[in-house]
Structure formats: structure tokens, C-alpha cells
mmCIF file with all atom_site columns, C-alpha atoms in Angstrom:
data_model
loop_
_atom_site.group_PDB
_atom_site.id
_atom_site.type_symbol
_atom_site.label_atom_id
_atom_site.label_alt_id
_atom_site.label_comp_id
_atom_site.label_asym_id
_atom_site.label_entity_id
_atom_site.label_seq_id
_atom_site.pdbx_PDB_ins_code
_atom_site.Cartn_x
_atom_site.Cartn_y
_atom_site.Cartn_z
_atom_site.occupancy
_atom_site.B_iso_or_equiv
_atom_site.pdbx_formal_charge
_atom_site.auth_seq_id
_atom_site.auth_comp_id
_atom_site.auth_asym_id
_atom_site.auth_atom_id
_atom_site.pdbx_PDB_model_num
ATOM 1   C CA . UNK A 1 1   ? 0.291  0.289   0.169  1.00 90.00 ? 153 UNK A CA 1
ATOM 2   C CA . UNK A 1 2   ? 3.308  2.266   0.255  1.00 90.00 ? 154 UNK A CA 1
ATOM 3   C CA . UNK A 1 3   ? 2.892  3.018   3.268  1.00 94.00 ? 155 UNK A CA 1
ATOM 4   C CA . UNK A 1 4   ? 7.208  3.728   4.622  1.00 96.00 ? 156 UNK A CA 1
ATOM 5   C CA . UNK A 1 5   ? 7.793  2.164   8.076  1.00 97.00 ? 157 UNK A CA 1
ATOM 6   C CA . UNK A 1 6   ? 10.675 3.805   10.297 1.00 97.00 ? 158 UNK A CA 1
ATOM 7   C CA . UNK A 1 7   ? 12.270 2.133   13.382 1.00 96.00 ? 159 UNK A CA 1
ATOM 8   C CA . UNK A 1 8   ? 14.645 2.409   16.079 1.00 94.00 ? 160 UNK A CA 1
ATOM 9   C CA . UNK A 1 9   ? 18.036 -0.148  15.835 1.00 90.00 ? 161 UNK A CA 1
ATOM 10  C CA . UNK A 1 10  ? 20.802 -0.390  18.181 1.00 90.00 ? 162 UNK A CA 1
ATOM 11  C CA . UNK A 1 11  ? 19.473 2.325   20.770 1.00 95.00 ? 163 UNK A CA 1
ATOM 12  C CA . UNK A 1 12  ? 18.587 -0.489  23.278 1.00 95.00 ? 164 UNK A CA 1
ATOM 13  C CA . UNK A 1 13  ? 21.920 -2.495  23.302 1.00 96.00 ? 165 UNK A CA 1
ATOM 14  C CA . UNK A 1 14  ? 22.716 -1.125  26.607 1.00 97.00 ? 166 UNK A CA 1
ATOM 15  C CA . UNK A 1 15  ? 20.015 -1.045  28.251 1.00 98.00 ? 167 UNK A CA 1
ATOM 16  C CA . UNK A 1 16  ? 19.199 -4.484  27.832 1.00 98.00 ? 168 UNK A CA 1
ATOM 17  C CA . UNK A 1 17  ? 22.451 -5.846  28.006 1.00 98.00 ? 169 UNK A CA 1
ATOM 18  C CA . UNK A 1 18  ? 22.742 -4.428  31.577 1.00 98.00 ? 170 UNK A CA 1
ATOM 19  C CA . UNK A 1 19  ? 19.369 -5.818  32.600 1.00 98.00 ? 171 UNK A CA 1
ATOM 20  C CA . UNK A 1 20  ? 20.094 -9.480  31.034 1.00 98.00 ? 172 UNK A CA 1
ATOM 21  C CA . UNK A 1 21  ? 23.202 -9.160  33.688 1.00 98.00 ? 173 UNK A CA 1
ATOM 22  C CA . UNK A 1 22  ? 21.075 -7.953  36.587 1.00 98.00 ? 174 UNK A CA 1
ATOM 23  C CA . UNK A 1 23  ? 18.474 -10.655 35.628 1.00 98.00 ? 175 UNK A CA 1
ATOM 24  C CA . UNK A 1 24  ? 21.609 -13.284 35.738 1.00 98.00 ? 176 UNK A CA 1
ATOM 25  C CA . UNK A 1 25  ? 23.037 -12.137 38.672 1.00 98.00 ? 177 UNK A CA 1
ATOM 26  C CA . UNK A 1 26  ? 19.310 -11.824 40.024 1.00 98.00 ? 178 UNK A CA 1
ATOM 27  C CA . UNK A 1 27  ? 18.810 -15.848 39.738 1.00 98.00 ? 179 UNK A CA 1
ATOM 28  C CA . UNK A 1 28  ? 22.248 -17.041 40.224 1.00 98.00 ? 180 UNK A CA 1
ATOM 29  C CA . UNK A 1 29  ? 22.591 -14.932 43.927 1.00 98.00 ? 181 UNK A CA 1
ATOM 30  C CA . UNK A 1 30  ? 18.926 -16.127 44.732 1.00 98.00 ? 182 UNK A CA 1
ATOM 31  C CA . UNK A 1 31  ? 18.088 -11.791 45.248 1.00 98.00 ? 183 UNK A CA 1
ATOM 32  C CA . UNK A 1 32  ? 13.777 -11.911 45.170 1.00 98.00 ? 184 UNK A CA 1
ATOM 33  C CA . UNK A 1 33  ? 14.154 -15.331 47.250 1.00 97.00 ? 185 UNK A CA 1
ATOM 34  C CA . UNK A 1 34  ? 16.278 -13.696 49.427 1.00 98.00 ? 186 UNK A CA 1
ATOM 35  C CA . UNK A 1 35  ? 14.746 -10.578 49.772 1.00 98.00 ? 187 UNK A CA 1
ATOM 36  C CA . UNK A 1 36  ? 11.934 -12.344 50.263 1.00 97.00 ? 188 UNK A CA 1
ATOM 37  C CA . UNK A 1 37  ? 12.866 -13.544 53.919 1.00 97.00 ? 189 UNK A CA 1
ATOM 38  C CA . UNK A 1 38  ? 13.833 -10.288 55.406 1.00 98.00 ? 190 UNK A CA 1
ATOM 39  C CA . UNK A 1 39  ? 10.159 -9.530  54.794 1.00 98.00 ? 191 UNK A CA 1
ATOM 40  C CA . UNK A 1 40  ? 8.786  -12.691 56.135 1.00 97.00 ? 192 UNK A CA 1
ATOM 41  C CA . UNK A 1 41  ? 10.594 -13.222 58.875 1.00 97.00 ? 193 UNK A CA 1
ATOM 42  C CA . UNK A 1 42  ? 12.580 -16.390 57.209 1.00 97.00 ? 194 UNK A CA 1
ATOM 43  C CA . UNK A 1 43  ? 16.162 -14.489 58.267 1.00 98.00 ? 195 UNK A CA 1
ATOM 44  C CA . UNK A 1 44  ? 17.229 -15.912 61.590 1.00 97.00 ? 196 UNK A CA 1
ATOM 45  C CA . UNK A 1 45  ? 20.723 -17.126 62.651 1.00 96.00 ? 197 UNK A CA 1
ATOM 46  C CA . UNK A 1 46  ? 23.550 -16.944 60.342 1.00 96.00 ? 198 UNK A CA 1
ATOM 47  C CA . UNK A 1 47  ? 23.334 -20.354 58.379 1.00 97.00 ? 199 UNK A CA 1
ATOM 48  C CA . UNK A 1 48  ? 25.884 -21.933 56.622 1.00 98.00 ? 200 UNK A CA 1
ATOM 49  C CA . UNK A 1 49  ? 24.775 -22.412 52.876 1.00 97.00 ? 201 UNK A CA 1
ATOM 50  C CA . UNK A 1 50  ? 21.079 -20.931 53.620 1.00 98.00 ? 202 UNK A CA 1
ATOM 51  C CA . UNK A 1 51  ? 20.423 -18.856 50.571 1.00 97.00 ? 203 UNK A CA 1
ATOM 52  C CA . UNK A 1 52  ? 23.886 -19.767 49.157 1.00 98.00 ? 204 UNK A CA 1
ATOM 53  C CA . UNK A 1 53  ? 23.670 -19.464 45.083 1.00 98.00 ? 205 UNK A CA 1
ATOM 54  C CA . UNK A 1 54  ? 26.633 -19.439 42.141 1.00 98.00 ? 206 UNK A CA 1
ATOM 55  C CA . UNK A 1 55  ? 29.236 -17.077 41.700 1.00 98.00 ? 207 UNK A CA 1
ATOM 56  C CA . UNK A 1 56  ? 30.167 -15.735 38.278 1.00 98.00 ? 208 UNK A CA 1
ATOM 57  C CA . UNK A 1 57  ? 34.111 -15.719 38.656 1.00 98.00 ? 209 UNK A CA 1
ATOM 58  C CA . UNK A 1 58  ? 36.387 -18.593 37.126 1.00 98.00 ? 210 UNK A CA 1
ATOM 59  C CA . UNK A 1 59  ? 33.504 -20.316 35.069 1.00 98.00 ? 211 UNK A CA 1
ATOM 60  C CA . UNK A 1 60  ? 32.211 -20.800 31.819 1.00 98.00 ? 212 UNK A CA 1
ATOM 61  C CA . UNK A 1 61  ? 29.140 -18.509 30.044 1.00 98.00 ? 213 UNK A CA 1
ATOM 62  C CA . UNK A 1 62  ? 28.076 -19.736 26.639 1.00 98.00 ? 214 UNK A CA 1
ATOM 63  C CA . UNK A 1 63  ? 25.585 -16.715 24.889 1.00 98.00 ? 215 UNK A CA 1
ATOM 64  C CA . UNK A 1 64  ? 23.201 -17.995 22.028 1.00 98.00 ? 216 UNK A CA 1
ATOM 65  C CA . UNK A 1 65  ? 23.386 -14.747 19.470 1.00 98.00 ? 217 UNK A CA 1
ATOM 66  C CA . UNK A 1 66  ? 26.856 -13.220 19.561 1.00 97.00 ? 218 UNK A CA 1
ATOM 67  C CA . UNK A 1 67  ? 24.951 -9.716  18.305 1.00 96.00 ? 219 UNK A CA 1
ATOM 68  C CA . UNK A 1 68  ? 25.019 -6.380  19.484 1.00 95.00 ? 220 UNK A CA 1
ATOM 69  C CA . UNK A 1 69  ? 23.408 -6.983  22.882 1.00 97.00 ? 221 UNK A CA 1
ATOM 70  C CA . UNK A 1 70  ? 25.436 -10.487 23.115 1.00 98.00 ? 222 UNK A CA 1
ATOM 71  C CA . UNK A 1 71  ? 28.562 -8.802  22.920 1.00 98.00 ? 223 UNK A CA 1
ATOM 72  C CA . UNK A 1 72  ? 27.371 -5.604  25.433 1.00 98.00 ? 224 UNK A CA 1
ATOM 73  C CA . UNK A 1 73  ? 26.719 -8.815  27.835 1.00 98.00 ? 225 UNK A CA 1
ATOM 74  C CA . UNK A 1 74  ? 30.264 -10.427 27.329 1.00 98.00 ? 226 UNK A CA 1
ATOM 75  C CA . UNK A 1 75  ? 31.711 -7.228  27.874 1.00 98.00 ? 227 UNK A CA 1
ATOM 76  C CA . UNK A 1 76  ? 30.138 -6.759  31.285 1.00 98.00 ? 228 UNK A CA 1
ATOM 77  C CA . UNK A 1 77  ? 29.800 -10.038 32.727 1.00 98.00 ? 229 UNK A CA 1
ATOM 78  C CA . UNK A 1 78  ? 34.285 -9.935  31.456 1.00 98.00 ? 230 UNK A CA 1
ATOM 79  C CA . UNK A 1 79  ? 35.221 -8.368  34.522 1.00 98.00 ? 231 UNK A CA 1
ATOM 80  C CA . UNK A 1 80  ? 33.804 -10.263 36.901 1.00 98.00 ? 232 UNK A CA 1
ATOM 81  C CA . UNK A 1 81  ? 36.370 -13.046 36.175 1.00 98.00 ? 233 UNK A CA 1
ATOM 82  C CA . UNK A 1 82  ? 34.575 -15.153 33.866 1.00 98.00 ? 234 UNK A CA 1
ATOM 83  C CA . UNK A 1 83  ? 36.932 -17.577 32.808 1.00 98.00 ? 235 UNK A CA 1
ATOM 84  C CA . UNK A 1 84  ? 35.559 -18.946 29.396 1.00 98.00 ? 236 UNK A CA 1
ATOM 85  C CA . UNK A 1 85  ? 33.024 -17.419 26.828 1.00 98.00 ? 237 UNK A CA 1
ATOM 86  C CA . UNK A 1 86  ? 31.393 -19.887 24.437 1.00 98.00 ? 238 UNK A CA 1
ATOM 87  C CA . UNK A 1 87  ? 29.032 -17.836 21.795 1.00 98.00 ? 239 UNK A CA 1
ATOM 88  C CA . UNK A 1 88  ? 26.838 -20.569 19.190 1.00 98.00 ? 240 UNK A CA 1
ATOM 89  C CA . UNK A 1 89  ? 24.288 -19.349 16.441 1.00 95.00 ? 241 UNK A CA 1
ATOM 90  C CA . UNK A 1 90  ? 23.852 -18.865 12.484 1.00 92.00 ? 242 UNK A CA 1
ATOM 91  C CA . UNK A 1 91  ? 28.094 -18.932 11.922 1.00 94.00 ? 243 UNK A CA 1
ATOM 92  C CA . UNK A 1 92  ? 31.151 -17.549 13.735 1.00 96.00 ? 244 UNK A CA 1
ATOM 93  C CA . UNK A 1 93  ? 32.200 -13.922 13.974 1.00 96.00 ? 245 UNK A CA 1
ATOM 94  C CA . UNK A 1 94  ? 35.469 -14.259 14.723 1.00 96.00 ? 246 UNK A CA 1
ATOM 95  C CA . UNK A 1 95  ? 36.001 -10.180 15.036 1.00 96.00 ? 247 UNK A CA 1
ATOM 96  C CA . UNK A 1 96  ? 33.639 -10.162 17.286 1.00 96.00 ? 248 UNK A CA 1
ATOM 97  C CA . UNK A 1 97  ? 34.711 -13.138 19.574 1.00 97.00 ? 249 UNK A CA 1
ATOM 98  C CA . UNK A 1 98  ? 37.923 -11.704 19.402 1.00 97.00 ? 250 UNK A CA 1
ATOM 99  C CA . UNK A 1 99  ? 37.730 -9.156  22.336 1.00 97.00 ? 251 UNK A CA 1
ATOM 100 C CA . UNK A 1 100 ? 36.521 -12.072 24.323 1.00 97.00 ? 252 UNK A CA 1
ATOM 101 C CA . UNK A 1 101 ? 38.506 -15.033 23.687 1.00 97.00 ? 253 UNK A CA 1
ATOM 102 C CA . UNK A 1 102 ? 35.190 -16.442 22.758 1.00 98.00 ? 254 UNK A CA 1
ATOM 103 C CA . UNK A 1 103 ? 34.956 -19.754 21.054 1.00 98.00 ? 255 UNK A CA 1
ATOM 104 C CA . UNK A 1 104 ? 32.631 -20.818 18.309 1.00 98.00 ? 256 UNK A CA 1
ATOM 105 C CA . UNK A 1 105 ? 30.795 -24.089 19.576 1.00 98.00 ? 257 UNK A CA 1
ATOM 106 C CA . UNK A 1 106 ? 26.836 -26.255 18.363 1.00 98.00 ? 258 UNK A CA 1
ATOM 107 C CA . UNK A 1 107 ? 24.367 -25.176 20.446 1.00 98.00 ? 259 UNK A CA 1
ATOM 108 C CA . UNK A 1 108 ? 24.800 -29.251 22.423 1.00 98.00 ? 260 UNK A CA 1
ATOM 109 C CA . UNK A 1 109 ? 28.239 -27.968 23.637 1.00 98.00 ? 261 UNK A CA 1
ATOM 110 C CA . UNK A 1 110 ? 27.332 -24.756 25.005 1.00 98.00 ? 262 UNK A CA 1
ATOM 111 C CA . UNK A 1 111 ? 24.881 -26.800 26.899 1.00 98.00 ? 263 UNK A CA 1
ATOM 112 C CA . UNK A 1 112 ? 26.898 -28.955 28.151 1.00 98.00 ? 264 UNK A CA 1
ATOM 113 C CA . UNK A 1 113 ? 30.145 -26.966 29.512 1.00 98.00 ? 265 UNK A CA 1
ATOM 114 C CA . UNK A 1 114 ? 28.515 -23.489 30.431 1.00 98.00 ? 266 UNK A CA 1
ATOM 115 C CA . UNK A 1 115 ? 27.681 -22.649 33.957 1.00 98.00 ? 267 UNK A CA 1
ATOM 116 C CA . UNK A 1 116 ? 25.693 -19.527 32.134 1.00 98.00 ? 268 UNK A CA 1
ATOM 117 C CA . UNK A 1 117 ? 23.778 -19.582 29.544 1.00 98.00 ? 269 UNK A CA 1
ATOM 118 C CA . UNK A 1 118 ? 22.393 -16.559 28.212 1.00 98.00 ? 270 UNK A CA 1
ATOM 119 C CA . UNK A 1 119 ? 20.150 -16.269 25.099 1.00 98.00 ? 271 UNK A CA 1
ATOM 120 C CA . UNK A 1 120 ? 19.966 -12.662 22.687 1.00 98.00 ? 272 UNK A CA 1
ATOM 121 C CA . UNK A 1 121 ? 19.239 -14.343 19.896 1.00 97.00 ? 273 UNK A CA 1
ATOM 122 C CA . UNK A 1 122 ? 16.567 -12.858 16.803 1.00 95.00 ? 274 UNK A CA 1
ATOM 123 C CA . UNK A 1 123 ? 13.156 -15.130 17.358 1.00 96.00 ? 275 UNK A CA 1
ATOM 124 C CA . UNK A 1 124 ? 13.886 -16.825 13.981 1.00 96.00 ? 276 UNK A CA 1
ATOM 125 C CA . UNK A 1 125 ? 11.598 -20.396 12.395 1.00 97.00 ? 277 UNK A CA 1
ATOM 126 C CA . UNK A 1 126 ? 15.151 -21.802 13.420 1.00 95.00 ? 278 UNK A CA 1
ATOM 127 C CA . UNK A 1 127 ? 15.454 -20.192 16.794 1.00 97.00 ? 279 UNK A CA 1
ATOM 128 C CA . UNK A 1 128 ? 11.379 -20.661 17.366 1.00 98.00 ? 280 UNK A CA 1
ATOM 129 C CA . UNK A 1 129 ? 11.420 -23.259 21.198 1.00 98.00 ? 281 UNK A CA 1
ATOM 130 C CA . UNK A 1 130 ? 15.405 -24.259 20.671 1.00 98.00 ? 282 UNK A CA 1
ATOM 131 C CA . UNK A 1 131 ? 15.671 -24.085 24.561 1.00 98.00 ? 283 UNK A CA 1
ATOM 132 C CA . UNK A 1 132 ? 13.360 -27.462 24.824 1.00 98.00 ? 284 UNK A CA 1
ATOM 133 C CA . UNK A 1 133 ? 14.129 -30.220 26.828 1.00 98.00 ? 285 UNK A CA 1
ATOM 134 C CA . UNK A 1 134 ? 16.980 -31.904 24.870 1.00 98.00 ? 286 UNK A CA 1
ATOM 135 C CA . UNK A 1 135 ? 18.632 -28.615 25.629 1.00 98.00 ? 287 UNK A CA 1
ATOM 136 C CA . UNK A 1 136 ? 18.219 -28.282 29.371 1.00 98.00 ? 288 UNK A CA 1
ATOM 137 C CA . UNK A 1 137 ? 18.725 -31.999 29.883 1.00 98.00 ? 289 UNK A CA 1
ATOM 138 C CA . UNK A 1 138 ? 22.138 -31.839 28.302 1.00 98.00 ? 290 UNK A CA 1
ATOM 139 C CA . UNK A 1 139 ? 22.856 -28.687 31.086 1.00 98.00 ? 291 UNK A CA 1
ATOM 140 C CA . UNK A 1 140 ? 24.282 -29.226 34.058 1.00 98.00 ? 292 UNK A CA 1
ATOM 141 C CA . UNK A 1 141 ? 22.309 -28.761 37.606 1.00 98.00 ? 293 UNK A CA 1
ATOM 142 C CA . UNK A 1 142 ? 23.905 -26.215 39.216 1.00 98.00 ? 294 UNK A CA 1
ATOM 143 C CA . UNK A 1 143 ? 23.710 -23.932 35.725 1.00 98.00 ? 295 UNK A CA 1
ATOM 144 C CA . UNK A 1 144 ? 21.936 -20.504 35.144 1.00 98.00 ? 296 UNK A CA 1
ATOM 145 C CA . UNK A 1 145 ? 20.118 -20.074 32.287 1.00 98.00 ? 297 UNK A CA 1
ATOM 146 C CA . UNK A 1 146 ? 18.569 -16.277 31.251 1.00 98.00 ? 298 UNK A CA 1
ATOM 147 C CA . UNK A 1 147 ? 16.784 -15.382 28.699 1.00 98.00 ? 299 UNK A CA 1
ATOM 148 C CA . UNK A 1 148 ? 15.953 -11.702 27.186 1.00 98.00 ? 300 UNK A CA 1
ATOM 149 C CA . UNK A 1 149 ? 15.349 -12.042 23.549 1.00 98.00 ? 301 UNK A CA 1
ATOM 150 C CA . UNK A 1 150 ? 12.237 -13.781 22.464 1.00 98.00 ? 302 UNK A CA 1
ATOM 151 C CA . UNK A 1 151 ? 9.899  -15.176 24.697 1.00 98.00 ? 303 UNK A CA 1
ATOM 152 C CA . UNK A 1 152 ? 9.225  -18.051 22.034 1.00 98.00 ? 304 UNK A CA 1
ATOM 153 C CA . UNK A 1 153 ? 13.099 -18.716 21.782 1.00 98.00 ? 305 UNK A CA 1
ATOM 154 C CA . UNK A 1 154 ? 12.134 -21.362 24.551 1.00 98.00 ? 306 UNK A CA 1
ATOM 155 C CA . UNK A 1 155 ? 9.780  -24.251 25.216 1.00 98.00 ? 307 UNK A CA 1
ATOM 156 C CA . UNK A 1 156 ? 8.299  -22.748 28.259 1.00 98.00 ? 308 UNK A CA 1
ATOM 157 C CA . UNK A 1 157 ? 6.635  -26.569 29.312 1.00 98.00 ? 309 UNK A CA 1
ATOM 158 C CA . UNK A 1 158 ? 9.964  -28.039 29.264 1.00 98.00 ? 310 UNK A CA 1
ATOM 159 C CA . UNK A 1 159 ? 11.936 -25.079 31.177 1.00 98.00 ? 311 UNK A CA 1
ATOM 160 C CA . UNK A 1 160 ? 9.414  -24.851 33.880 1.00 98.00 ? 312 UNK A CA 1
ATOM 161 C CA . UNK A 1 161 ? 9.708  -29.073 34.577 1.00 98.00 ? 313 UNK A CA 1
ATOM 162 C CA . UNK A 1 162 ? 13.883 -28.577 34.022 1.00 98.00 ? 314 UNK A CA 1
ATOM 163 C CA . UNK A 1 163 ? 13.332 -25.906 36.665 1.00 98.00 ? 315 UNK A CA 1
ATOM 164 C CA . UNK A 1 164 ? 11.032 -27.879 38.971 1.00 98.00 ? 316 UNK A CA 1
ATOM 165 C CA . UNK A 1 165 ? 12.987 -31.007 38.827 1.00 98.00 ? 317 UNK A CA 1
ATOM 166 C CA . UNK A 1 166 ? 15.970 -29.783 39.944 1.00 98.00 ? 318 UNK A CA 1
ATOM 167 C CA . UNK A 1 167 ? 17.670 -30.634 36.103 1.00 98.00 ? 319 UNK A CA 1
ATOM 168 C CA . UNK A 1 168 ? 18.914 -26.768 36.422 1.00 98.00 ? 320 UNK A CA 1
ATOM 169 C CA . UNK A 1 169 ? 19.722 -24.544 38.941 1.00 98.00 ? 321 UNK A CA 1
ATOM 170 C CA . UNK A 1 170 ? 18.064 -21.174 38.173 1.00 98.00 ? 322 UNK A CA 1
ATOM 171 C CA . UNK A 1 171 ? 16.797 -19.244 35.770 1.00 98.00 ? 323 UNK A CA 1
ATOM 172 C CA . UNK A 1 172 ? 15.843 -15.688 34.676 1.00 98.00 ? 324 UNK A CA 1
ATOM 173 C CA . UNK A 1 173 ? 13.170 -14.065 32.027 1.00 98.00 ? 325 UNK A CA 1
ATOM 174 C CA . UNK A 1 174 ? 12.219 -10.595 30.807 1.00 98.00 ? 326 UNK A CA 1
ATOM 175 C CA . UNK A 1 175 ? 10.503 -12.502 28.092 1.00 98.00 ? 327 UNK A CA 1
ATOM 176 C CA . UNK A 1 176 ? 7.944  -14.716 27.777 1.00 98.00 ? 328 UNK A CA 1
ATOM 177 C CA . UNK A 1 177 ? 5.051  -16.354 26.087 1.00 98.00 ? 329 UNK A CA 1
ATOM 178 C CA . UNK A 1 178 ? 2.094  -14.604 26.070 1.00 98.00 ? 330 UNK A CA 1
ATOM 179 C CA . UNK A 1 179 ? 3.689  -11.406 27.511 1.00 98.00 ? 331 UNK A CA 1
ATOM 180 C CA . UNK A 1 180 ? 1.834  -10.431 30.162 1.00 98.00 ? 332 UNK A CA 1
ATOM 181 C CA . UNK A 1 181 ? 2.769  -13.843 31.525 1.00 98.00 ? 333 UNK A CA 1
ATOM 182 C CA . UNK A 1 182 ? -0.531 -14.981 33.145 1.00 98.00 ? 334 UNK A CA 1
ATOM 183 C CA . UNK A 1 183 ? -0.819 -14.366 37.269 1.00 98.00 ? 335 UNK A CA 1
ATOM 184 C CA . UNK A 1 184 ? -1.554 -18.463 37.667 1.00 98.00 ? 336 UNK A CA 1
ATOM 185 C CA . UNK A 1 185 ? 1.303  -19.491 35.258 1.00 98.00 ? 337 UNK A CA 1
ATOM 186 C CA . UNK A 1 186 ? 3.112  -22.530 36.374 1.00 98.00 ? 338 UNK A CA 1
ATOM 187 C CA . UNK A 1 187 ? 6.644  -20.923 36.359 1.00 98.00 ? 339 UNK A CA 1
ATOM 188 C CA . UNK A 1 188 ? 5.506  -18.107 39.172 1.00 98.00 ? 340 UNK A CA 1
ATOM 189 C CA . UNK A 1 189 ? 5.211  -20.455 41.716 1.00 98.00 ? 341 UNK A CA 1
ATOM 190 C CA . UNK A 1 190 ? 9.070  -21.200 41.396 1.00 98.00 ? 342 UNK A CA 1
ATOM 191 C CA . UNK A 1 191 ? 11.469 -19.773 43.909 1.00 97.00 ? 343 UNK A CA 1
ATOM 192 C CA . UNK A 1 192 ? 14.598 -20.587 41.512 1.00 98.00 ? 344 UNK A CA 1
ATOM 193 C CA . UNK A 1 193 ? 12.698 -18.740 38.654 1.00 98.00 ? 345 UNK A CA 1
ATOM 194 C CA . UNK A 1 194 ? 12.656 -14.819 38.421 1.00 98.00 ? 346 UNK A CA 1
ATOM 195 C CA . UNK A 1 195 ? 10.176 -13.080 36.065 1.00 98.00 ? 347 UNK A CA 1
ATOM 196 C CA . UNK A 1 196 ? 10.818 -9.477  34.730 1.00 98.00 ? 348 UNK A CA 1
ATOM 197 C CA . UNK A 1 197 ? 7.419  -7.495  32.564 1.00 98.00 ? 349 UNK A CA 1
ATOM 198 C CA . UNK A 1 198 ? 9.535  -7.339  29.379 1.00 98.00 ? 350 UNK A CA 1
ATOM 199 C CA . UNK A 1 199 ? 11.652 -4.601  31.099 1.00 98.00 ? 351 UNK A CA 1
ATOM 200 C CA . UNK A 1 200 ? 15.638 -4.427  28.859 1.00 97.00 ? 352 UNK A CA 1
ATOM 201 C CA . UNK A 1 201 ? 15.184 -0.984  26.922 1.00 96.00 ? 353 UNK A CA 1
ATOM 202 C CA . UNK A 1 202 ? 13.544 0.266   30.199 1.00 97.00 ? 354 UNK A CA 1
ATOM 203 C CA . UNK A 1 203 ? 15.462 3.391   31.425 1.00 98.00 ? 355 UNK A CA 1
ATOM 204 C CA . UNK A 1 204 ? 14.014 6.871   30.719 1.00 98.00 ? 356 UNK A CA 1
ATOM 205 C CA . UNK A 1 205 ? 17.471 7.606   28.486 1.00 97.00 ? 357 UNK A CA 1
ATOM 206 C CA . UNK A 1 206 ? 16.693 4.823   26.473 1.00 97.00 ? 358 UNK A CA 1
ATOM 207 C CA . UNK A 1 207 ? 13.147 4.854   26.056 1.00 97.00 ? 359 UNK A CA 1
ATOM 208 C CA . UNK A 1 208 ? 13.919 9.164   25.177 1.00 98.00 ? 360 UNK A CA 1
ATOM 209 C CA . UNK A 1 209 ? 15.901 7.728   22.800 1.00 97.00 ? 361 UNK A CA 1
ATOM 210 C CA . UNK A 1 210 ? 13.571 5.988   21.057 1.00 97.00 ? 362 UNK A CA 1
ATOM 211 C CA . UNK A 1 211 ? 10.886 8.281   20.888 1.00 98.00 ? 363 UNK A CA 1
ATOM 212 C CA . UNK A 1 212 ? 12.760 11.339  19.562 1.00 98.00 ? 364 UNK A CA 1
ATOM 213 C CA . UNK A 1 213 ? 13.737 8.606   16.692 1.00 97.00 ? 365 UNK A CA 1
ATOM 214 C CA . UNK A 1 214 ? 10.420 7.260   16.372 1.00 98.00 ? 366 UNK A CA 1
ATOM 215 C CA . UNK A 1 215 ? 9.317  10.892  15.739 1.00 98.00 ? 367 UNK A CA 1
ATOM 216 C CA . UNK A 1 216 ? 12.413 12.409  13.768 1.00 98.00 ? 368 UNK A CA 1
ATOM 217 C CA . UNK A 1 217 ? 11.242 9.149   11.177 1.00 98.00 ? 369 UNK A CA 1
ATOM 218 C CA . UNK A 1 218 ? 7.849  10.617  11.447 1.00 98.00 ? 370 UNK A CA 1
ATOM 219 C CA . UNK A 1 219 ? 8.761  13.546  10.290 1.00 98.00 ? 371 UNK A CA 1
ATOM 220 C CA . UNK A 1 220 ? 11.039 13.296  7.744  1.00 98.00 ? 372 UNK A CA 1
ATOM 221 C CA . UNK A 1 221 ? 8.363  10.313  6.122  1.00 96.00 ? 373 UNK A CA 1
ATOM 222 C CA . UNK A 1 222 ? 5.795  13.137  6.273  1.00 97.00 ? 374 UNK A CA 1
ATOM 223 C CA . UNK A 1 223 ? 7.846  15.653  4.500  1.00 97.00 ? 375 UNK A CA 1
ATOM 224 C CA . UNK A 1 224 ? 8.646  13.083  1.678  1.00 96.00 ? 376 UNK A CA 1
ATOM 225 C CA . UNK A 1 225 ? 12.825 12.405  2.866  1.00 97.00 ? 377 UNK A CA 1
ATOM 226 C CA . UNK A 1 226 ? 14.364 9.527   3.978  1.00 96.00 ? 378 UNK A CA 1
ATOM 227 C CA . UNK A 1 227 ? 13.984 8.573   6.803  1.00 97.00 ? 379 UNK A CA 1
ATOM 228 C CA . UNK A 1 228 ? 16.724 8.368   9.808  1.00 97.00 ? 380 UNK A CA 1
ATOM 229 C CA . UNK A 1 229 ? 16.012 4.739   10.041 1.00 96.00 ? 381 UNK A CA 1
ATOM 230 C CA . UNK A 1 230 ? 13.823 3.278   7.122  1.00 97.00 ? 382 UNK A CA 1
ATOM 231 C CA . UNK A 1 231 ? 12.664 -0.748  6.635  1.00 94.00 ? 383 UNK A CA 1
ATOM 232 C CA . UNK A 1 232 ? 13.017 -1.190  3.763  1.00 89.00 ? 384 UNK A CA 1
ATOM 233 C CA . UNK A 1 233 ? 10.090 -3.471  2.912  1.00 84.00 ? 385 UNK A CA 1
#
């Protein structure tokens, strides 16, 4: 119908990467669960293993999708003392991976060797449901799974079973299927699953930049000029 479409790329990379790291730390160090213990009176005397979780130091981090956000996540995690980065995707990205010494591996090996798995890939027919029963079954029982890409990359029933059975240690999700997630969804009953309401880009600066860019696209379109960022259909 000859309708021009503008979009807002690149503006949410840092905000989403920061949220990914926050979600990872919240899940692996059991922060929501610990905070709830303070409120409910569960915090009593010191106990050696109470509220213990898993640390990033000397760990292996697997990143599914080493694009802009995946690289930004790795850049932020590296100073935590991560020992090794693995990544997978449609193909090797040696120039991007060099900064982190990241190794390109098949999805199965990434699942088997990673202490932390962070999903930052695009949703495509190839990635839909890729994190499923087989994937979680290959992960370590001490591993933590984080998804800030799209909910449909994960088979949520398989994730629930993996978390409930102790097949994996914990998960952090900023994206689900559907969104909003129904309040009676089984995943919300689990203490070892942290779920956020898709707030990866939710910083004041990022949302302001998105709005300004959307307005500039619109004004350019109305004037018949090239948009700063136009989707070529």
C-alpha cells in the first residue's frame, strides 16, 4: 500500500545488556528469594549454606547469539572473572569474538559446558523453541539460564520441568509467551525462576532516545524525505 515504516535500531543495546546481567545475578544469587525471606521473617541466625547461590568467578558463560546485545553482555560479564566464553549462532563471528576470546561451538556443547547460558538471539524459524527438553537436559544441574531475547525461543513447559525437577539450578526471564504472562502460570510458582515484565529497554534515557528517533522518522516521512532509520520492505 506504499506505507513507509520507520524503526529505532541500536538504541536499546546497553540497557538490555545491563538488564541481562542484573537478571543473571538476581537468579544465580537468589536475590528475590532472599529479599522475601527478610520480609517474611525467614532471616534468623547465620547458617552456612542458607541462601547460597552460584558465582561468576572462574565460570564458563555461553551466549546464544553474539550480536550487538550478546557482545554487550559479554563485555559487562568479563570483569567478573569469567574464565571462558562460548557462543553459538548462525555462524562464527571471529572479529566480534576476539574481544572476549569466545569460542564458537554447537548449541549442544554450549549447553553441556556452560555454567551460565544467556540467550540474546533473534527469534527466527531456526531459533523458535530451540531451548527445549533436550537442551535443558544437557545443562549442568548447577547452571543458570537467562533469556532476554524473545519468549518463543524457549519451550516454557520444558523449562518449568527442568527447574521444578532440579535439572538446572535457576532461570531469569525478561520475555515470555504470552506477554503478559498469566498470573497463574506454573513458572511463577517456582522460587528458582525470576521473571520480569519485558523491561530490557526500560531506562529513561533509552526510552527518550527511542521516542525522539520515532518522531524524527515520522517527520521525515511526512516531508517525503529519507527517514533516519527506514525499514526497506
